[in-house]
Short mmCIF file of C-alpha atoms in Angstrom, two decimals:
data_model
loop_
_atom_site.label_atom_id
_atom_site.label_comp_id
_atom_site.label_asym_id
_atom_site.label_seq_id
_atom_site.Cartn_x
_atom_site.Cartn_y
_atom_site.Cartn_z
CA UNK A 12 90.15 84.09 -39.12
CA UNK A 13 89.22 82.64 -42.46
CA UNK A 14 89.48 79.14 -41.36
CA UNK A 15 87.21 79.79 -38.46
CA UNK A 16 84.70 81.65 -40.37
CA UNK A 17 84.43 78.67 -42.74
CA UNK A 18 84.59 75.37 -39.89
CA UNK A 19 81.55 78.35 -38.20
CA UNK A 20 80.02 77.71 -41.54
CA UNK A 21 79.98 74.26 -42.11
CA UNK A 22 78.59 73.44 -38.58
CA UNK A 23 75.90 75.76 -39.08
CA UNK A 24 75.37 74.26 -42.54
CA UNK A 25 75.25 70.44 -40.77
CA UNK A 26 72.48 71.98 -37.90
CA UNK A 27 70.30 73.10 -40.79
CA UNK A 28 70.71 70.11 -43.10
CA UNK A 29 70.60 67.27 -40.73
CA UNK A 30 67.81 67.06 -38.80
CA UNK A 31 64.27 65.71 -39.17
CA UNK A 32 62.49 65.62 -42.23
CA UNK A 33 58.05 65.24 -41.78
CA UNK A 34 55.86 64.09 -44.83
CA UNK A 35 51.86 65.45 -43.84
CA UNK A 36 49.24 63.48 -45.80
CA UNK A 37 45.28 63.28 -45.58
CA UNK A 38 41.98 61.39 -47.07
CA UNK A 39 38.89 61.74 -46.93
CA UNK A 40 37.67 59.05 -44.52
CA UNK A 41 34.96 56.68 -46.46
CA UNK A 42 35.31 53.86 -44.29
CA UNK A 43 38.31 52.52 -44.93
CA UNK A 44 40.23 50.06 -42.82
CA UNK A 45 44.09 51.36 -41.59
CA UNK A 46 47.01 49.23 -42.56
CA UNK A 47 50.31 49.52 -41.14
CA UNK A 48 53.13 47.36 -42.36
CA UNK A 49 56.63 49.19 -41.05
CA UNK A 50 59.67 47.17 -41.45
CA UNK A 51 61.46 50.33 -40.09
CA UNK A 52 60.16 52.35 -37.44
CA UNK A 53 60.14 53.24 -34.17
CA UNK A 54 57.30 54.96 -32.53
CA UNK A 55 53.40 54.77 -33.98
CA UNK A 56 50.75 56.58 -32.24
CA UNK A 57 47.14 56.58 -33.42
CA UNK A 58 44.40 58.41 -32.15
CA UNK A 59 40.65 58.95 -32.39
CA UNK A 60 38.77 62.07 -33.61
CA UNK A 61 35.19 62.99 -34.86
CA UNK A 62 35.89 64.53 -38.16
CA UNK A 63 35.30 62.14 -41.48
CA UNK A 64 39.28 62.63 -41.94
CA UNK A 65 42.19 60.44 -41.88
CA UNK A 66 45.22 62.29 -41.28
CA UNK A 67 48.75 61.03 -41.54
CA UNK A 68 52.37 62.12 -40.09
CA UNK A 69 55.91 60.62 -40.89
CA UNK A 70 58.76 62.39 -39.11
CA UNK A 71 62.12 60.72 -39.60
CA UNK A 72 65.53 61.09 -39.04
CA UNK A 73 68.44 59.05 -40.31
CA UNK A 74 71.91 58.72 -39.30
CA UNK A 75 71.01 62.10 -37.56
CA UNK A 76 69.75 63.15 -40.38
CA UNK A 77 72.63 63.21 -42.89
CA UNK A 78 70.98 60.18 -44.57
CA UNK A 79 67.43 61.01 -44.52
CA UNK A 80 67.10 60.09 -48.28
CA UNK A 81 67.44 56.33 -47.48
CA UNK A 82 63.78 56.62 -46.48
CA UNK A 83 61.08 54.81 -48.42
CA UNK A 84 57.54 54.97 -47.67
CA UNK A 85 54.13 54.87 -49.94
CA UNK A 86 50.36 55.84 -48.63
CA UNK A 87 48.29 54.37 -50.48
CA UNK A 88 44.07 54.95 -50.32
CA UNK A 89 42.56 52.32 -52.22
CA UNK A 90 39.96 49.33 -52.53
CA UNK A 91 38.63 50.29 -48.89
CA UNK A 92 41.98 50.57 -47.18
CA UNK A 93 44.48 53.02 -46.76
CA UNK A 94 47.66 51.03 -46.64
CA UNK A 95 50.82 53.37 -44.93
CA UNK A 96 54.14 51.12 -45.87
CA UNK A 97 57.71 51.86 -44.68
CA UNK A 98 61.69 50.86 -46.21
CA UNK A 99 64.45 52.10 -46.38
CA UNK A 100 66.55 52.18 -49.85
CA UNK A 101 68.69 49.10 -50.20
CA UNK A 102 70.61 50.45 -52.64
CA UNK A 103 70.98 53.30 -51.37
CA UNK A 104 72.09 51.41 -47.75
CA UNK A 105 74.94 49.91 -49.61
CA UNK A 106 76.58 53.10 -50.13
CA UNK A 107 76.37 54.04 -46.61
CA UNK A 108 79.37 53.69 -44.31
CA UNK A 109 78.83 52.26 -41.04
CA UNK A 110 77.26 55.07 -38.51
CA UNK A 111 78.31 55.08 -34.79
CA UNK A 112 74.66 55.44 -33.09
CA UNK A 113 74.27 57.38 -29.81
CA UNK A 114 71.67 54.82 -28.74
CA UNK A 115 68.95 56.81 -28.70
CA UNK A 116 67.71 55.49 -32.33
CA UNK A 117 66.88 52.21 -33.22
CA UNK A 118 70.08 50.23 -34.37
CA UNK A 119 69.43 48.53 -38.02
CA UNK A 120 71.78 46.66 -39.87
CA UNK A 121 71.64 47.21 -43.80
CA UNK A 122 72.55 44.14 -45.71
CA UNK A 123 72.88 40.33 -44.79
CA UNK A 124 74.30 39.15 -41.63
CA UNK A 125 77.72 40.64 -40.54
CA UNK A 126 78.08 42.58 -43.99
CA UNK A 127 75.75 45.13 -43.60
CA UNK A 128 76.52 48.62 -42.51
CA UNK A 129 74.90 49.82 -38.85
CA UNK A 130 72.24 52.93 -39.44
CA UNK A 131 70.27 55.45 -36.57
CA UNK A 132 66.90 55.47 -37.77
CA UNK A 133 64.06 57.57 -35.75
CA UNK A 134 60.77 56.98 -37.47
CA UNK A 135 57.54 58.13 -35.96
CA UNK A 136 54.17 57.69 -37.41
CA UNK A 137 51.17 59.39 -36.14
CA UNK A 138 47.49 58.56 -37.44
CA UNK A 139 44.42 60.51 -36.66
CA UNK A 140 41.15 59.18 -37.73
CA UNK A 141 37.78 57.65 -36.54
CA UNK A 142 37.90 55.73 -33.60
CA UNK A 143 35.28 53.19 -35.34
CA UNK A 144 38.07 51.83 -38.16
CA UNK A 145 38.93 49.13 -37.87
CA UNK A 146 43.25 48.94 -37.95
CA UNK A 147 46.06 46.43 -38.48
CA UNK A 148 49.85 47.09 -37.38
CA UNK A 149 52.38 45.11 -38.50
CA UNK A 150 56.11 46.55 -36.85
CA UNK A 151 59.27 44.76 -35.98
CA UNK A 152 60.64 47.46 -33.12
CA UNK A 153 58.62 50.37 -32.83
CA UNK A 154 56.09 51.23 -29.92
CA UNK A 155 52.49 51.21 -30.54
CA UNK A 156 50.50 53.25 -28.58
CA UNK A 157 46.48 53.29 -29.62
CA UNK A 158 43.91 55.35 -28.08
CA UNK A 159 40.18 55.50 -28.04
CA UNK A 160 39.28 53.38 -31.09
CA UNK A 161 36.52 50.54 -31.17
CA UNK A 162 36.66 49.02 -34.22
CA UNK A 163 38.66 45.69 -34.98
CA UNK A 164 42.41 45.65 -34.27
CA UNK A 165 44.95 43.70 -35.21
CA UNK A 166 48.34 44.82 -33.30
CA UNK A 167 51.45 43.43 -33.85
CA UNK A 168 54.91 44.19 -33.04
CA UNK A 169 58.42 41.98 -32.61
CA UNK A 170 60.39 44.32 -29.72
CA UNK A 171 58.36 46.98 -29.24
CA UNK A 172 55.36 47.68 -26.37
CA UNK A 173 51.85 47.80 -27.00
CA UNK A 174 49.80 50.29 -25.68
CA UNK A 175 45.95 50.49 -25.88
CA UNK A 176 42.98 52.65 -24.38
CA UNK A 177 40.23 50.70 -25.52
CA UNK A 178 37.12 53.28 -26.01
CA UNK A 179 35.23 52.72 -22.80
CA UNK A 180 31.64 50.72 -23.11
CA UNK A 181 32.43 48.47 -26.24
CA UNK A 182 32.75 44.96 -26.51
CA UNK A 183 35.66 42.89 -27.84
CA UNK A 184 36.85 39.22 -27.90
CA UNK A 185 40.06 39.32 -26.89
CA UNK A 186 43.28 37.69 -27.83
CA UNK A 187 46.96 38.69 -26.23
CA UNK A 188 50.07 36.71 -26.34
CA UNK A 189 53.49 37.90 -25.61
CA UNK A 190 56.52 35.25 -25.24
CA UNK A 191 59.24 37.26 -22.46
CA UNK A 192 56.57 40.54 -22.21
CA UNK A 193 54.06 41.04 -19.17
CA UNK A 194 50.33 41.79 -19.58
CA UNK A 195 48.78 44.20 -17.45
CA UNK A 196 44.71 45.06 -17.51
CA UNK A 197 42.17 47.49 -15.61
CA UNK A 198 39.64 45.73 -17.77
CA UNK A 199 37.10 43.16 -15.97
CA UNK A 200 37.88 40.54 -18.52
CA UNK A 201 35.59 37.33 -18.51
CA UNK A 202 38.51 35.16 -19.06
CA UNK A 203 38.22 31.81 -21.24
CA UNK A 204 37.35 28.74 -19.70
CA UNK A 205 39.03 24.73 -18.98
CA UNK A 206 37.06 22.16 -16.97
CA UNK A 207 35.04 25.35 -15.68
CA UNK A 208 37.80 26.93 -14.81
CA UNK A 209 39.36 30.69 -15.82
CA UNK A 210 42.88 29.69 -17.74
CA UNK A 211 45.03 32.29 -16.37
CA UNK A 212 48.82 33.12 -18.09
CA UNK A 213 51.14 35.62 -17.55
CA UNK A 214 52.01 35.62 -21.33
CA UNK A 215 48.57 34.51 -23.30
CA UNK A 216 44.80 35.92 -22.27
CA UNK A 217 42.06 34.90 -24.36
CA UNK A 218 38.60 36.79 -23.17
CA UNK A 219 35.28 38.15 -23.48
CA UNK A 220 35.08 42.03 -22.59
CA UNK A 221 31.61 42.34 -21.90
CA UNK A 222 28.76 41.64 -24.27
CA UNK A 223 32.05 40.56 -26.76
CA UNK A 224 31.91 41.65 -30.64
CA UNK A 225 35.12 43.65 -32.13
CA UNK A 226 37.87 41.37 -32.39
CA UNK A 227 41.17 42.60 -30.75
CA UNK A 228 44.10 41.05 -30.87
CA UNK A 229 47.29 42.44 -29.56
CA UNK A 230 50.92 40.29 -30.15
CA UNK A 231 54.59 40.89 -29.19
CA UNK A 232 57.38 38.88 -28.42
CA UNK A 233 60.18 40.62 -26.00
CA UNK A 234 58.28 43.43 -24.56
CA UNK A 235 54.74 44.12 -22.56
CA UNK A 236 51.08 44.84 -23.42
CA UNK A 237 48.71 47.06 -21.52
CA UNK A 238 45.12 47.17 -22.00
CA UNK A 239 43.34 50.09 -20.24
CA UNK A 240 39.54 51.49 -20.64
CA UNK A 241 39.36 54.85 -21.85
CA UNK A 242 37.53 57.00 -19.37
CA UNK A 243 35.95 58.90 -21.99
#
């Protein structure tokens, strides 16, 4: 009876202790211009709002959570940008043993080449702020998904999709390249021109969305990129 009272115990001590961890930060919003530069992550999501507020959400979870203090990450509001950046301890990587993923992380390998150990990390990042910023996102895996904003953007991922609801009514030259991803549009684009002719691509659309103005570019390589109009 003892030993089952104290396996009970440690279970119930692993379902408390590993699980998801969430850092909650916010600024005052002065103007400032969003930077994103995650070499780990998996999922951002920013969205518009009307208050003069930036607010920021990290929720992460590695190895299951056993290993959430691996995680690195700095927000930092300064010289007209707040700048969100995301690691993970290298140090403290090479004193992790190698972690059998379920596959519904993202798979990273810690170290150089064959050495390093395998980790599960689930990192989501979720900005609110005004939809007039203008943003950069720099990611290697995770999913971007962007709604309402008009401002300049700058979207870049390796693996993941990109996902943006452009706020309805606003101009943009627009640049979109993808190497093995599709691009898919409900926007009337006014597509650039060779010998008088539209240049259409299944992989690389540069355009004028109506009058033209914000610059938005969106890049991947392996996955797609959609482009919708808000209907707000």
């Amino acid at each position: 009876m003892k030993t089952l009272f104290t396996f009970i115990a440690c279970l119930f001590a692993q379902l408390v202790f590993a699980q998801a961890e969430t850092i909650e930060k916010s600024y005052v919003y002065t103007g400032q211009k969003l930077d994103l530069d995650l070499n780990f992550g998996t999922e951002v999501i920013l969205k518009s709002w009307d208050k003069d507020e930036i607010s920021v959400k990290i929720t992460y979870e590695i190895n299951e959570g056993k290993d959430n203090e691996v995680m690195d990450w700095k927000v930092d509001d300064r010289n007209g940008k707040l700048i969100v950046e995301i690691e993970l301890d290298s140090k403290k990587l090479e004193k992790l043993g190698d972690c059998c993923c379920n596959g519904k992380n993202g798979n990273y390998w810690s170290g150089r080449g064959s050495k390093g150990n395998r980790i599960c990390a689930n990192i989501k990042v979720e900005v609110m702020m005004p939809g007039k910023s203008d943003v950069k996102i720099k990611t290697i895996v995770a999913n971007v998904a962007v709604e309402g904003f008009s401002g300049n953007l700058d979207l870049e991922t390796v693996t993941g999709e990109i996902n943006l609801l452009w706020a309805k009514g606003v101009g943009a030259e627009v640049n979109i390249e993808t190497v093995n991803g599709g691009i898919y549009t409900n926007m009337d684009l006014d597509m650039e021109k060779e010998k008088g002719l539209p240049k259409i691509s299944s992989h690389k659309v540069k355009a004028t969305y109506k009058s033209g103005g914000k610059a938005l570019k969106l890049k991947t390589v392996t996955s797609d990129i959609y482009l919708k109009e808000s209907g707000l």
